[in-house]
Coordinates of C-alpha atoms and ligand atoms in Angstrom, one line a residue:
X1 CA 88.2 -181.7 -103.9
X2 CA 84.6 -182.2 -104.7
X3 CA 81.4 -179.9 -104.4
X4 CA 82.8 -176.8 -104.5
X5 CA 80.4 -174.2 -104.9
X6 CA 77.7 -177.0 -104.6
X7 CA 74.0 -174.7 -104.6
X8 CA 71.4 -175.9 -102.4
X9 CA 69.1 -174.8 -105.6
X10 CA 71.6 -175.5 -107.7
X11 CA 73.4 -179.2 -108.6
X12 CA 77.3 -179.0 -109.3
X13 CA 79.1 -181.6 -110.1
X14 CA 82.6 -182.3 -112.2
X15 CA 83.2 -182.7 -115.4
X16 CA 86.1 -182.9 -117.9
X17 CA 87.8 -179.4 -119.1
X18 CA 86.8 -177.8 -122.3
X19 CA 83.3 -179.1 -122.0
X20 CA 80.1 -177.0 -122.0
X21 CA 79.6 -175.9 -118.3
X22 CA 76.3 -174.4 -118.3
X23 CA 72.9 -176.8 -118.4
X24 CA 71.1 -175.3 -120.6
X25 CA 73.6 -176.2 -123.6
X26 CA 72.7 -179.8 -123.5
X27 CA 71.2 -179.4 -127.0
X28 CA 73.2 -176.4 -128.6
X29 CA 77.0 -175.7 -127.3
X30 CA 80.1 -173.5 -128.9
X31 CA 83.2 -175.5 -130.0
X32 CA 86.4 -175.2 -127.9
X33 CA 88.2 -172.1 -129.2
X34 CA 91.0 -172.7 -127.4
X35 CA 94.4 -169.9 -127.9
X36 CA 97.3 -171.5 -128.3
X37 CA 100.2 -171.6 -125.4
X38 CA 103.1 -172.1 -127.9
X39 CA 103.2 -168.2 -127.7
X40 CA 104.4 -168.6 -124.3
X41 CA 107.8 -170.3 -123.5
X42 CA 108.0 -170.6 -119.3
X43 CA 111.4 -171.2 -118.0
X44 CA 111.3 -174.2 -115.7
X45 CA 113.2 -171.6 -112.9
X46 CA 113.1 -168.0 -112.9
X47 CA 115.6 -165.7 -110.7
X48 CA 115.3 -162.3 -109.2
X49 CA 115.2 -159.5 -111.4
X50 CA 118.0 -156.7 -109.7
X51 CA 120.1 -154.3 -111.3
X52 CA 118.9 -155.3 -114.8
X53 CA 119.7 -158.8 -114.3
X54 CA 117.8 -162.3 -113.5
X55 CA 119.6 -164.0 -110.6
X56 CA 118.9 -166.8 -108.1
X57 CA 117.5 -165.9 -104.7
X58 CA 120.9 -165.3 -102.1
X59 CA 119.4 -168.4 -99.7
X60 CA 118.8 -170.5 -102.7
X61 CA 115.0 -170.7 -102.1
X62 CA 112.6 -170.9 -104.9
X63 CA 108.9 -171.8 -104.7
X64 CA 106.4 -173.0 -107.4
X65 CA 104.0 -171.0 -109.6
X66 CA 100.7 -173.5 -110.6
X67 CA 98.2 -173.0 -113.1
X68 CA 95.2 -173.3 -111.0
X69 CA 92.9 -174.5 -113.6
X70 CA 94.9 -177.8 -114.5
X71 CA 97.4 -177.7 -111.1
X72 CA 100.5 -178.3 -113.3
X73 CA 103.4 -176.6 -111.9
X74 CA 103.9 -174.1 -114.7
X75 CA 107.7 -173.0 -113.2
X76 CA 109.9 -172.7 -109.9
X77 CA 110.7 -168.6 -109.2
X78 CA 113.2 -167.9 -106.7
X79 CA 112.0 -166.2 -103.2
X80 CA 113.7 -163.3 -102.0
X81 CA 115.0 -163.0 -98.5
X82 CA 116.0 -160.1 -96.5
X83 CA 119.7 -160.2 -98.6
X84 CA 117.7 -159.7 -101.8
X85 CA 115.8 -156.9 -100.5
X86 CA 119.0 -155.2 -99.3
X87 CA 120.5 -155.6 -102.7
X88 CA 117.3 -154.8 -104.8
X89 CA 117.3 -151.7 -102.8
X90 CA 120.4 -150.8 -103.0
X91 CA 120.3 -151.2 -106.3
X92 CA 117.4 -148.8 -107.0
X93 CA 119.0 -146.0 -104.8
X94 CA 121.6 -145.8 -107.1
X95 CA 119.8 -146.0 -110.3
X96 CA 117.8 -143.2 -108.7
X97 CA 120.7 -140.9 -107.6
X98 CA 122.8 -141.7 -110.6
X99 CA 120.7 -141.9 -113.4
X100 CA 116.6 -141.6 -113.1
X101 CA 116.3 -139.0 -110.4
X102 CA 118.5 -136.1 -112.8
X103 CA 117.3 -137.4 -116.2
X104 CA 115.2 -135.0 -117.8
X105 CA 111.5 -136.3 -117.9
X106 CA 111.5 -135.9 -121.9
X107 CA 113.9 -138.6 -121.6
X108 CA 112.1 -141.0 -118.9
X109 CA 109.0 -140.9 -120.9
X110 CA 110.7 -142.2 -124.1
X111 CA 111.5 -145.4 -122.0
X112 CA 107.7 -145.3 -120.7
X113 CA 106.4 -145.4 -124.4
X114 CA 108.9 -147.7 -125.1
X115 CA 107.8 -149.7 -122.8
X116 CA 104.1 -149.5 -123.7
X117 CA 104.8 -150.4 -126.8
X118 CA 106.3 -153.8 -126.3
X119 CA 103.3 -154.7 -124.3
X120 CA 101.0 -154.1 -127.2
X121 CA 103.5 -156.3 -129.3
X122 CA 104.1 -159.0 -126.8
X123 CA 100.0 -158.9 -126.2
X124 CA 99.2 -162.3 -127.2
X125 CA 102.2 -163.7 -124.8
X126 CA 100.9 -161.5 -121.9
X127 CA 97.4 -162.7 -122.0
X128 CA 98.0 -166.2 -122.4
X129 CA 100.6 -166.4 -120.0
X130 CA 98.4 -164.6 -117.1
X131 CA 95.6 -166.7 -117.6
X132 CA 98.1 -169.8 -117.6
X133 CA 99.2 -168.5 -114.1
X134 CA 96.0 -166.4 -112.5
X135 CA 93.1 -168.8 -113.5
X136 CA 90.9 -165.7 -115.2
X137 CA 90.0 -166.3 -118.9
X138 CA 92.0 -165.4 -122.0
X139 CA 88.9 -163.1 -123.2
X140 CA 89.6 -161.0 -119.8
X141 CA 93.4 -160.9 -120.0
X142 CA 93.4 -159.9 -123.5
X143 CA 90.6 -157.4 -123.8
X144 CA 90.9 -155.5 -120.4
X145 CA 94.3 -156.3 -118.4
X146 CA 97.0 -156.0 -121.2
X147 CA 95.5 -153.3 -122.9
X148 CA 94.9 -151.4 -119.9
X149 CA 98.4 -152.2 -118.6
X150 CA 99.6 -150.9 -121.9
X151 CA 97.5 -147.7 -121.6
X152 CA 98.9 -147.1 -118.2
X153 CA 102.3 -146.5 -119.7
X154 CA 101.0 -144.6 -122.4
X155 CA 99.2 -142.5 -120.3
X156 CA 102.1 -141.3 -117.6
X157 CA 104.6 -141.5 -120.5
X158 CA 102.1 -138.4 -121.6
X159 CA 102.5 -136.9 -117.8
X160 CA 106.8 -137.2 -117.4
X161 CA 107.6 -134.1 -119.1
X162 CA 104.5 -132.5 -117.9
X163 CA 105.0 -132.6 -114.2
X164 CA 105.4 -129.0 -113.3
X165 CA 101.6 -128.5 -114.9
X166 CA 99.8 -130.8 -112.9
X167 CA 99.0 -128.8 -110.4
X168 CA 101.6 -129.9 -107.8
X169 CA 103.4 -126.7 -108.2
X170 CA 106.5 -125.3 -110.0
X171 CA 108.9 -128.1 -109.6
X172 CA 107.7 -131.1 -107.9
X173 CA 110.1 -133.6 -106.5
X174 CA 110.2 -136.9 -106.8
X175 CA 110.2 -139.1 -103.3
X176 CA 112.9 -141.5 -104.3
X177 CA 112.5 -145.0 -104.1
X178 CA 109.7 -146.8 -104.1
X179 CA 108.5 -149.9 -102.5
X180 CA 105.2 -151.7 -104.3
X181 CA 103.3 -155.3 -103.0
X182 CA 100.6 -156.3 -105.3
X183 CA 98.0 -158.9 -105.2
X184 CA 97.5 -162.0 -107.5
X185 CA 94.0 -161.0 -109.0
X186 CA 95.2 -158.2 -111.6
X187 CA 98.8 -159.7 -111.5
X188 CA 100.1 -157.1 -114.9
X189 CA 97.9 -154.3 -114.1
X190 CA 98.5 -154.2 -110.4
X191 CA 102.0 -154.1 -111.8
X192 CA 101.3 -151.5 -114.5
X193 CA 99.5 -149.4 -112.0
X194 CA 102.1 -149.0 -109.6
X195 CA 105.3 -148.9 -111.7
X196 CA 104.1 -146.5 -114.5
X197 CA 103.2 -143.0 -112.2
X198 CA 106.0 -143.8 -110.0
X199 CA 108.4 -143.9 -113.4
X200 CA 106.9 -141.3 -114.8
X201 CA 107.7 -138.9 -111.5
X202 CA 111.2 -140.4 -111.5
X203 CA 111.5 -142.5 -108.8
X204 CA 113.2 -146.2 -108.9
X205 CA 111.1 -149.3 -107.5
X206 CA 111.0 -152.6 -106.0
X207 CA 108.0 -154.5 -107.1
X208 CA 107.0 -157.5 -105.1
X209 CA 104.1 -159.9 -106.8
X210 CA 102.3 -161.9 -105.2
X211 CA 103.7 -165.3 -104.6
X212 CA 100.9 -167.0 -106.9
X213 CA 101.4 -164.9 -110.0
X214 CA 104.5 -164.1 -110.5
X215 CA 105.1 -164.7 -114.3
X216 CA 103.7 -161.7 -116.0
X217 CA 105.9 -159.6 -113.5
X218 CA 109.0 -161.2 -114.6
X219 CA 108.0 -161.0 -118.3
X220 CA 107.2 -157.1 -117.7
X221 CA 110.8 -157.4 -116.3
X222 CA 111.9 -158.6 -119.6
X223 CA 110.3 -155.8 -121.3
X224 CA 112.0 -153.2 -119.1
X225 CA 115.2 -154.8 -120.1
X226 CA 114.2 -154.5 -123.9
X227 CA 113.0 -151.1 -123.8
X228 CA 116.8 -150.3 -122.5
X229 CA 115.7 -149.5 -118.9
X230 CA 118.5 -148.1 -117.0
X231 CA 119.8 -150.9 -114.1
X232 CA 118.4 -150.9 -110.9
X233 CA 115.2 -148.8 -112.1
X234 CA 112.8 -151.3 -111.8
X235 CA 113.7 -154.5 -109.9
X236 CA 110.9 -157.6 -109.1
X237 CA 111.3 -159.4 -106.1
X238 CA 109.7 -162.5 -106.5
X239 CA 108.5 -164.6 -102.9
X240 CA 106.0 -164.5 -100.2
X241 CA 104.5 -162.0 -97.7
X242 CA 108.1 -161.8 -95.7
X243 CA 109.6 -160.6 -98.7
X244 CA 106.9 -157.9 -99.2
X245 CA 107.0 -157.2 -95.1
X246 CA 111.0 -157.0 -95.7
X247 CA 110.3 -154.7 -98.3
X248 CA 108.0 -152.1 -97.0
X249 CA 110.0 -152.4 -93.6
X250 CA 113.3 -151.3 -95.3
X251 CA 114.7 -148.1 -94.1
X252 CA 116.1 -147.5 -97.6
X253 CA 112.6 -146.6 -99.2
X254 CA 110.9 -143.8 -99.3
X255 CA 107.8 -144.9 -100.1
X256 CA 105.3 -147.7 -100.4
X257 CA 102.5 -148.9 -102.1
X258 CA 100.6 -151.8 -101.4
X259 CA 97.0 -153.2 -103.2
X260 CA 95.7 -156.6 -101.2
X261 CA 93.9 -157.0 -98.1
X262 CA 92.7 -154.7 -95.6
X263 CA 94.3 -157.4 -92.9
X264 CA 97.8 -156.7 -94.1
X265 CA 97.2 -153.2 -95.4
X266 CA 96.8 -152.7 -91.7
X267 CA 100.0 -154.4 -90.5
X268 CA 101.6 -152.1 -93.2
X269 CA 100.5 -148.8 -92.0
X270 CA 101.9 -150.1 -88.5
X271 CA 105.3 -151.0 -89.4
X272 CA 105.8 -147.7 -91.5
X273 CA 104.1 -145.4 -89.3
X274 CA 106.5 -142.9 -87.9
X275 CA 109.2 -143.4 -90.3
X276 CA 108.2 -140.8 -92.6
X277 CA 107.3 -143.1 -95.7
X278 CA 105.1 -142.1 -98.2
X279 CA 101.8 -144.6 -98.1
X280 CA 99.5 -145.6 -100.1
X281 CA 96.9 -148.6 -99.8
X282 CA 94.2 -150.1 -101.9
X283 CA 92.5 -152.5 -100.1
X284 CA 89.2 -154.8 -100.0
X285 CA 85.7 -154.0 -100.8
X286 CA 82.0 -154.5 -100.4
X287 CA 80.5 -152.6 -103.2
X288 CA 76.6 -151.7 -103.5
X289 CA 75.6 -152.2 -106.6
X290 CA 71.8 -150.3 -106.4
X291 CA 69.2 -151.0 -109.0
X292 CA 66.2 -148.9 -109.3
X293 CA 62.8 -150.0 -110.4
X294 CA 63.6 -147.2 -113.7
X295 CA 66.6 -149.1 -114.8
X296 CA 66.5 -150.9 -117.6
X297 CA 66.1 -154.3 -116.6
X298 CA 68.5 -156.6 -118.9
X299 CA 71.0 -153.7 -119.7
X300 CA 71.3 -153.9 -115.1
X301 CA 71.7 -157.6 -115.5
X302 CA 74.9 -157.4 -117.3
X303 CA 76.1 -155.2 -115.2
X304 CA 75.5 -157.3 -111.8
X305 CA 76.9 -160.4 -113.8
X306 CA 80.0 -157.4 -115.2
X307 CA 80.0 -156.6 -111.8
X308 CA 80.5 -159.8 -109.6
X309 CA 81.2 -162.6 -111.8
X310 CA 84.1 -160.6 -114.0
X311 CA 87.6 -162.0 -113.1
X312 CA 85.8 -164.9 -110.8
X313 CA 84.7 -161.8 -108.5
X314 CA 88.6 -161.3 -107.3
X315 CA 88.1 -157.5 -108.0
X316 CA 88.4 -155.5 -105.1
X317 CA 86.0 -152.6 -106.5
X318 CA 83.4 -155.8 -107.5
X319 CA 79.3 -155.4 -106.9
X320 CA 78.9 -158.1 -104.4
X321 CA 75.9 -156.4 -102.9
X322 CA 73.3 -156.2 -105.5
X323 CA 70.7 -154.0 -103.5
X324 CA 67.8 -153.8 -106.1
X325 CA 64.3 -151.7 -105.4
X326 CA 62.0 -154.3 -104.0
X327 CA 59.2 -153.8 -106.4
X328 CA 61.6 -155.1 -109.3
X329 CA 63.8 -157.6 -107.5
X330 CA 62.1 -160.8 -108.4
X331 CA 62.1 -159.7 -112.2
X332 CA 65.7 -158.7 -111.4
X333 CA 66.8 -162.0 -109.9
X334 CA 64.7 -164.2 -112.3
X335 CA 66.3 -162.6 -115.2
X336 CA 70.2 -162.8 -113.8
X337 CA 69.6 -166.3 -112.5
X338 CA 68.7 -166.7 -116.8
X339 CA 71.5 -165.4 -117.7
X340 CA 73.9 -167.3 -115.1
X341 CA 72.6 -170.3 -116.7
X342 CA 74.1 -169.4 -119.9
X343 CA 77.7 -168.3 -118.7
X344 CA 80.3 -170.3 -119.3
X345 CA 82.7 -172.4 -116.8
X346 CA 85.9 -173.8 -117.7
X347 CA 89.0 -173.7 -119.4
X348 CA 91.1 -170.0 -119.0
X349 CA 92.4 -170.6 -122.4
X350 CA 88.9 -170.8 -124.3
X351 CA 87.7 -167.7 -125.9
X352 CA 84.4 -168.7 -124.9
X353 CA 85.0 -169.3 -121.5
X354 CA 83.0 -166.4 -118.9
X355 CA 84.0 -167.9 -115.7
X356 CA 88.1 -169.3 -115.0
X357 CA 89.7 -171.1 -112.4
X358 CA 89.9 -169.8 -108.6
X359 CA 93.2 -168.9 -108.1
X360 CA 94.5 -170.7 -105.2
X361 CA 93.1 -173.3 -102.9
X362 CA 93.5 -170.9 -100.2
X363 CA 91.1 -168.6 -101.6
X364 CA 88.4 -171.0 -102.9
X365 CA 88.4 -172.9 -99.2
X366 CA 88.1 -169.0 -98.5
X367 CA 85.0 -168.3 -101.0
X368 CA 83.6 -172.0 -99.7
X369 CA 83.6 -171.1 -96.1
X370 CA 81.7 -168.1 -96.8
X371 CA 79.2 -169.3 -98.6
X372 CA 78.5 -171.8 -96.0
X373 CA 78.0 -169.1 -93.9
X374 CA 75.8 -167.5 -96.1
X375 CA 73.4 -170.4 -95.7
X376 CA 73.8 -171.6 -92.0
X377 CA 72.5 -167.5 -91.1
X378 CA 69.8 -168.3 -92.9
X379 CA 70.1 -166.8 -96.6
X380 CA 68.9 -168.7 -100.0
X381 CA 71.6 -170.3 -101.7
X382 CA 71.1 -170.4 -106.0
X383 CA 73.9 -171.3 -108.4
X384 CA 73.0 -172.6 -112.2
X385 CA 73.4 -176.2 -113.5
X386 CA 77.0 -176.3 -113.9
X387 CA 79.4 -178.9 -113.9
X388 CA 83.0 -177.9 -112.7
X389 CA 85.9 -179.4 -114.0
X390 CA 88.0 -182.2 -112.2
X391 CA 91.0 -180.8 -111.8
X392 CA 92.1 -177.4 -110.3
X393 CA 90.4 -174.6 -108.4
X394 CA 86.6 -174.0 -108.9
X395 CA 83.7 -172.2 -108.0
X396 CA 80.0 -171.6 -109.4
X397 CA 78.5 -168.5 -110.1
X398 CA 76.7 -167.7 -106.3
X399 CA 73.8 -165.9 -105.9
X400 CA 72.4 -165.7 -102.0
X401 CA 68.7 -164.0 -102.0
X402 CA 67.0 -163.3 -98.7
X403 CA 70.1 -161.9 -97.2
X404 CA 69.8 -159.5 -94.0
X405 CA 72.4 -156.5 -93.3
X406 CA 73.8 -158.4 -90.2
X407 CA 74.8 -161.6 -92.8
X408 CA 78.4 -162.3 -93.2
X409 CA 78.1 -162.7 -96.4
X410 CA 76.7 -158.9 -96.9
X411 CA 79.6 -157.7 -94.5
X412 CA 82.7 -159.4 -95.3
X413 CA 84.5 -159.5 -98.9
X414 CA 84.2 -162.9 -100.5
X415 CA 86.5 -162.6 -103.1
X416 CA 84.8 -164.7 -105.5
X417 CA 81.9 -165.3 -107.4
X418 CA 79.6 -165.1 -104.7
X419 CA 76.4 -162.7 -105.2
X420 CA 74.5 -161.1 -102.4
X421 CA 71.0 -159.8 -103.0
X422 CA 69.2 -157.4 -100.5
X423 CA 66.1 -155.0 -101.5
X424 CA 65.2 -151.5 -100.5
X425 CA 62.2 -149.6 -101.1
X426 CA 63.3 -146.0 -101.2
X427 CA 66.4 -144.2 -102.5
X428 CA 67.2 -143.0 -98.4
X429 CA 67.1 -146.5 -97.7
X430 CA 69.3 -147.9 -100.3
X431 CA 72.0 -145.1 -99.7
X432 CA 71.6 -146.5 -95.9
X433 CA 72.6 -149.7 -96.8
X434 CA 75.2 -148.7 -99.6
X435 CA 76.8 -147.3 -96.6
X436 CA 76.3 -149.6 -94.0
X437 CA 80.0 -151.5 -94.8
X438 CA 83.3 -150.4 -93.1
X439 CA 84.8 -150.2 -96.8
X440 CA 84.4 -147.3 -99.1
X441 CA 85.7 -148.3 -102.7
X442 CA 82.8 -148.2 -104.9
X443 CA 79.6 -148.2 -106.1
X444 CA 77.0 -148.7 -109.1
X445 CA 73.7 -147.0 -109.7
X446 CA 71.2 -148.3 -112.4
X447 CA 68.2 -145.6 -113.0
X448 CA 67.1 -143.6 -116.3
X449 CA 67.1 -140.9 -114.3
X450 CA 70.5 -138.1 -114.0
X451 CA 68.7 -136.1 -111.2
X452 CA 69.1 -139.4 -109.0
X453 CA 72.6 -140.4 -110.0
X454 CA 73.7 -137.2 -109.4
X455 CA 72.0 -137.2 -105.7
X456 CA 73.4 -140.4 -104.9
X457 CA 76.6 -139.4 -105.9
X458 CA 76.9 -136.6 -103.0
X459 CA 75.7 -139.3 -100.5
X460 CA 77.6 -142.6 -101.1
X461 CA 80.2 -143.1 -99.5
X462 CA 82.9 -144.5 -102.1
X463 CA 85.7 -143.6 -104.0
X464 CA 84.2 -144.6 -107.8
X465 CA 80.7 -144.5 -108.4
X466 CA 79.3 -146.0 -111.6
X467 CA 76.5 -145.0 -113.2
X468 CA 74.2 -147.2 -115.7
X469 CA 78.0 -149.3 -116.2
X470 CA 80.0 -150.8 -114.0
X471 CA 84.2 -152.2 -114.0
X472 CA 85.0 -149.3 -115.9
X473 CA 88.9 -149.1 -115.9
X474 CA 90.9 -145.7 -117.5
X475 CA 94.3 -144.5 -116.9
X476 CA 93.0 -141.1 -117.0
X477 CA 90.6 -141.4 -114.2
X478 CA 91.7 -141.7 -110.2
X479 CA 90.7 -145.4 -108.4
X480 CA 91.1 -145.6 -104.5
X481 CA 88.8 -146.0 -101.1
X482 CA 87.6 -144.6 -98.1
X483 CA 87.6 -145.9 -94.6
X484 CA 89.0 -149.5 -94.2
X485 CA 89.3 -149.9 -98.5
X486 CA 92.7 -147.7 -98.3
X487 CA 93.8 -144.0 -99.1
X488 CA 95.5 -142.4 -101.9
X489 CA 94.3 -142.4 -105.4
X490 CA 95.5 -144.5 -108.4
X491 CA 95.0 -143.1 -112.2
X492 CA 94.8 -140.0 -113.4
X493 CA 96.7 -137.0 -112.3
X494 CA 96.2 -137.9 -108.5
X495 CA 98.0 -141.0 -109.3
X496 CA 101.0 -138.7 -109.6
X497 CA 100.9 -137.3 -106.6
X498 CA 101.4 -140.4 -104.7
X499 CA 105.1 -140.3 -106.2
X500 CA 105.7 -136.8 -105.7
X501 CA 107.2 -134.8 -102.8
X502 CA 104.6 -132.2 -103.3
Ligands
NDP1 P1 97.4 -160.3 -99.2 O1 96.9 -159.0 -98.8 O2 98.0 -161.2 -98.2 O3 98.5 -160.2 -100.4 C1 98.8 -159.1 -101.2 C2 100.3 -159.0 -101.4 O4 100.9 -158.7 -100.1 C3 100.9 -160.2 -101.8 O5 102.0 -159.9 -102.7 C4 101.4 -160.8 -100.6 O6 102.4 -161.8 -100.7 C5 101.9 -159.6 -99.8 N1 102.0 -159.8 -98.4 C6 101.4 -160.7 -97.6 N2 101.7 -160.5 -96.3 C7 102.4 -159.3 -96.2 C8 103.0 -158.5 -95.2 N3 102.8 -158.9 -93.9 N4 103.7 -157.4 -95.5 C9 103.8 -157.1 -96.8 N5 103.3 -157.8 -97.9 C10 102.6 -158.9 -97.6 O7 96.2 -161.0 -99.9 P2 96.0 -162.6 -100.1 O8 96.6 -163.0 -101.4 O9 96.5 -163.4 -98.9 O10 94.5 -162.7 -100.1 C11 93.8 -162.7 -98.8 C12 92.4 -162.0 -99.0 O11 92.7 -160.7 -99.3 C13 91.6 -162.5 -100.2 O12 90.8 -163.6 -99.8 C14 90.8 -161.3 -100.5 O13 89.7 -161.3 -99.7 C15 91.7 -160.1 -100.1 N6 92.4 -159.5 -101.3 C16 92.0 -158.3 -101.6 C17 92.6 -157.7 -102.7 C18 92.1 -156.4 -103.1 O14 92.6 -155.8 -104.1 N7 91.2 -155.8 -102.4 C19 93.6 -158.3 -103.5 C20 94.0 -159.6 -103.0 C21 93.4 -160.1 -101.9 P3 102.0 -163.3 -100.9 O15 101.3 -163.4 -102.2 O16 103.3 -164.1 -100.9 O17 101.1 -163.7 -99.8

């Protein structure tokens, strides 16, 4: 592999890991600060996790998991087949009729806290071992997935004894059992964020990862079986997209919830339509991110950079439009292209490190295709000096100036850290734009002034809006889409009522 993410402004080369990936640091550079791995200890196989217990796949089959900054083959996990999905099923239906579905919610939140808690003491071993298996760095998977995975289950512990006040009247119902597919980019949160309100109602589940991270799901597996977790509540069906397919398709669930693309989010909604499932999907994203000429200038820079470049841009809600008021853009894009020179490229593990690995060849000859796009229609390529390591998946901070509505690279989500830059000169135009995208997830606004937040508010056409911040995460607060980015709402007391029969 060689060139990935080469800029047309921009040289990228290869370099060793644990070097200094930006060029401005020739002179000046942090040490490595690497974390430790001997936290971690990775099985060489993992089984299915059914009925409260880890066993091989019924065919046999196992795949392997790769850390796609070094491509060492971190473990072999067993992929489930249609048997496995029978029994994983089965398994949950009688967990649910037998022992979660009466139990008093009093009592299911005790397991929920319990469960929170041993993710705030296991911390350290969640972090590093996501970043071993996802790519993103250590700084990300410590200071915003476990925690907020952790707060998940704090927060609907809060909500299980609480159900009849939350507005879905006197005594809502829980739906039964519950089918979840999650993607690879937030492999614990995604996990978090589906198991912890469907708990919390008191249904069972059957959690499918996705078939590049599946670690942190079997370790949260672990945890269910240390915080005493009845059997068969929450099972983890490790394996590829026939699994999940399997899974939503099974007539024994009663509901499913899928985050990933808006490609299979569709072939989802087809194979459960009429069969009275519960659905709920969170799928892709273009985001506006809109910065006015009031903004304050570097205080908006971190933002776009927060916005596109966290988690290598594999955030479904991420700013990859930057539209920005054309009588500040080339201050704007001088000052970001500044600070892209001084982010940092390399090893996950470093607690320096802004920018980890890609996490799958797939998706970086995804990201690279793209960008080529990007400059065959015509739109300036940019990325900083930066040299990318020689082994695994990489990709250089993007930015594409000079980019028209009609680009691909302004209509289809990249995935990665790809940034594309259009300009507007009023706020009618920029809402124009926002809107001009067949998603509907999110959006940021950057101005001083409240009067204009709140008016592009009631015209945007997303399901979060950010104002002067953006990647905000809280349990408390509802996440979802319009149009072809999903429906249903995640977080917050709307979260519950995706698991309730109300
Ligand atoms: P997918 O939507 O294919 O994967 C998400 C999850 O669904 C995974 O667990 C996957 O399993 C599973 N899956 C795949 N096919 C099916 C199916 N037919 N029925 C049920 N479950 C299925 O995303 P990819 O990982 O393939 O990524 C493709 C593109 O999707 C990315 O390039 C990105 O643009 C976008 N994406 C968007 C996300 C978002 O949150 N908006 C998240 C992830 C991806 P498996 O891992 O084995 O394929």
């Amino acid at each position: 592999m060689t060139q990935a993410g080469e800029g047309a402004e921009g040289p990228v080369s290869r370099r060793e890991p644990g070097g200094h990936a930006d060029g401005l640091s020739a002179g000046w550079d942090y040490a490595p600060a690497p974390e430790s791995r001997d936290i971690v200890s990775i099985a060489p196989e993992y089984g299915l996790f059914v009925a409260g217990e880890f066993a091989p796949a019924a065919g046999g089959r196992t795949f392997s998991t790769v850390n796609p900054a070094t491509e060492e083959t971190l473990s072999r996990v067993a992929a489930a087949g249609p048997a496995d999905v029978d029994r994983a099923v089965a398994a949950a239906r009688a967990a649910y009729d037998q022992v979660w579905g009466p139990m008093p919610g009093a009592e299911r939140a005790k397991y929920l806290y319990r469960i929170a808690r041993a993710l705030q003491e296991r911390a350290r071993e969640f972090a590093v071992l996501e970043s071993l298996d996802n790519g993103k760095p250590i700084r990300e998977s410590r200071d915003v997935d476990v925690p907020l995975a952790a707060a998940h289950f704090f927060y609907y512990a809060g909500w299980a004894d609480k159900l009849e006040h939350a507005g879905f009247g006197p005594a809502p119902r829980p739906l039964g059992v519950a089918g979840q597919v999650i993607p690879w980019n937030f492999p614990l949160m995604m996990a978090a964020w589906k198991l912890a309100p469907a708990l919390a109602a008191g249904n069972t589940c059957v959690l499918k990862p996705a078939e590049t991270t599946p670690l942190t799901a079997l370790l949260l597996a672990e945890v269910c079986h240390q915080a005493g977790l009845p059997p068969g509540v929450v099972n983890v069906l490790t394996g590829a997209g026939d699994a999940g397919a399997a899974l939503v398709a099974h007539p024994g669930i009663d509901k499913v919830a899928f985050t990933g693309s808006t490609e299979v989010g569709k072939e989802i909604a087809r194979s459960v339509a009429g069969t009275g499932k519960k659905l709920t999907l969170e799928l892709g994203g273009k985001a506006a991110n809109i910065v006015f000429d009031d903004a304050p200038v570097e205080q908006a820079v971190e933002g776009i950079v927060n916005g596109i470049f966290f988690n290598q841009g594999h955030v479904c809600c991420a700013g990859s439009r930057l539209l920005v008021q054309d009588s500040v853009a080339g201050a704007v894009v001088d000052r970001l292209r500044r600070r892209l020179a001084s982010l940092r490229l390399g090893d996950p593990l470093d607690k320096n490190t802004d920018i980890g690995a890609v996490n799958s060849p797939e998706q970086l000859d995804k990201i690279t295709r793209l960008s080529a796009t990007g400059e065959a229609e015509g739109a300036r390529r940019w990325s900083p000096p930066c040299r990318l390591p020689d082994r695994g998946y990489w990709f250089a901070p993007t930015i594409f100036t000079g980019v028209s509505q009609s680009h691909r690279i302004a209509r289809e989500e990249i995935f990665g850290p790809v940034l594309s830059v259009l300009t507007f000169r009023t706020p009618e135009e920029a809402v124009a734009k926002a809107n001009n995208t067949p998603y509907g997830l999110s959006a940021g606004a950057w101005t001083e002034k409240g009067s204009r937040i709140l008016w592009l508010a009631q015209r945007l056409r997303a399901g979060v809006i950010w104002a002067n911040t953006y990647n905000r995460f809280d349990p408390a607060s509802p996440f979802g889409g319009y149009q072809e980015s999903g429906f249903g709402r995640e977080g917050g007391r709307h979260g519950l009522a995706a698991y309730l029969d109300a």
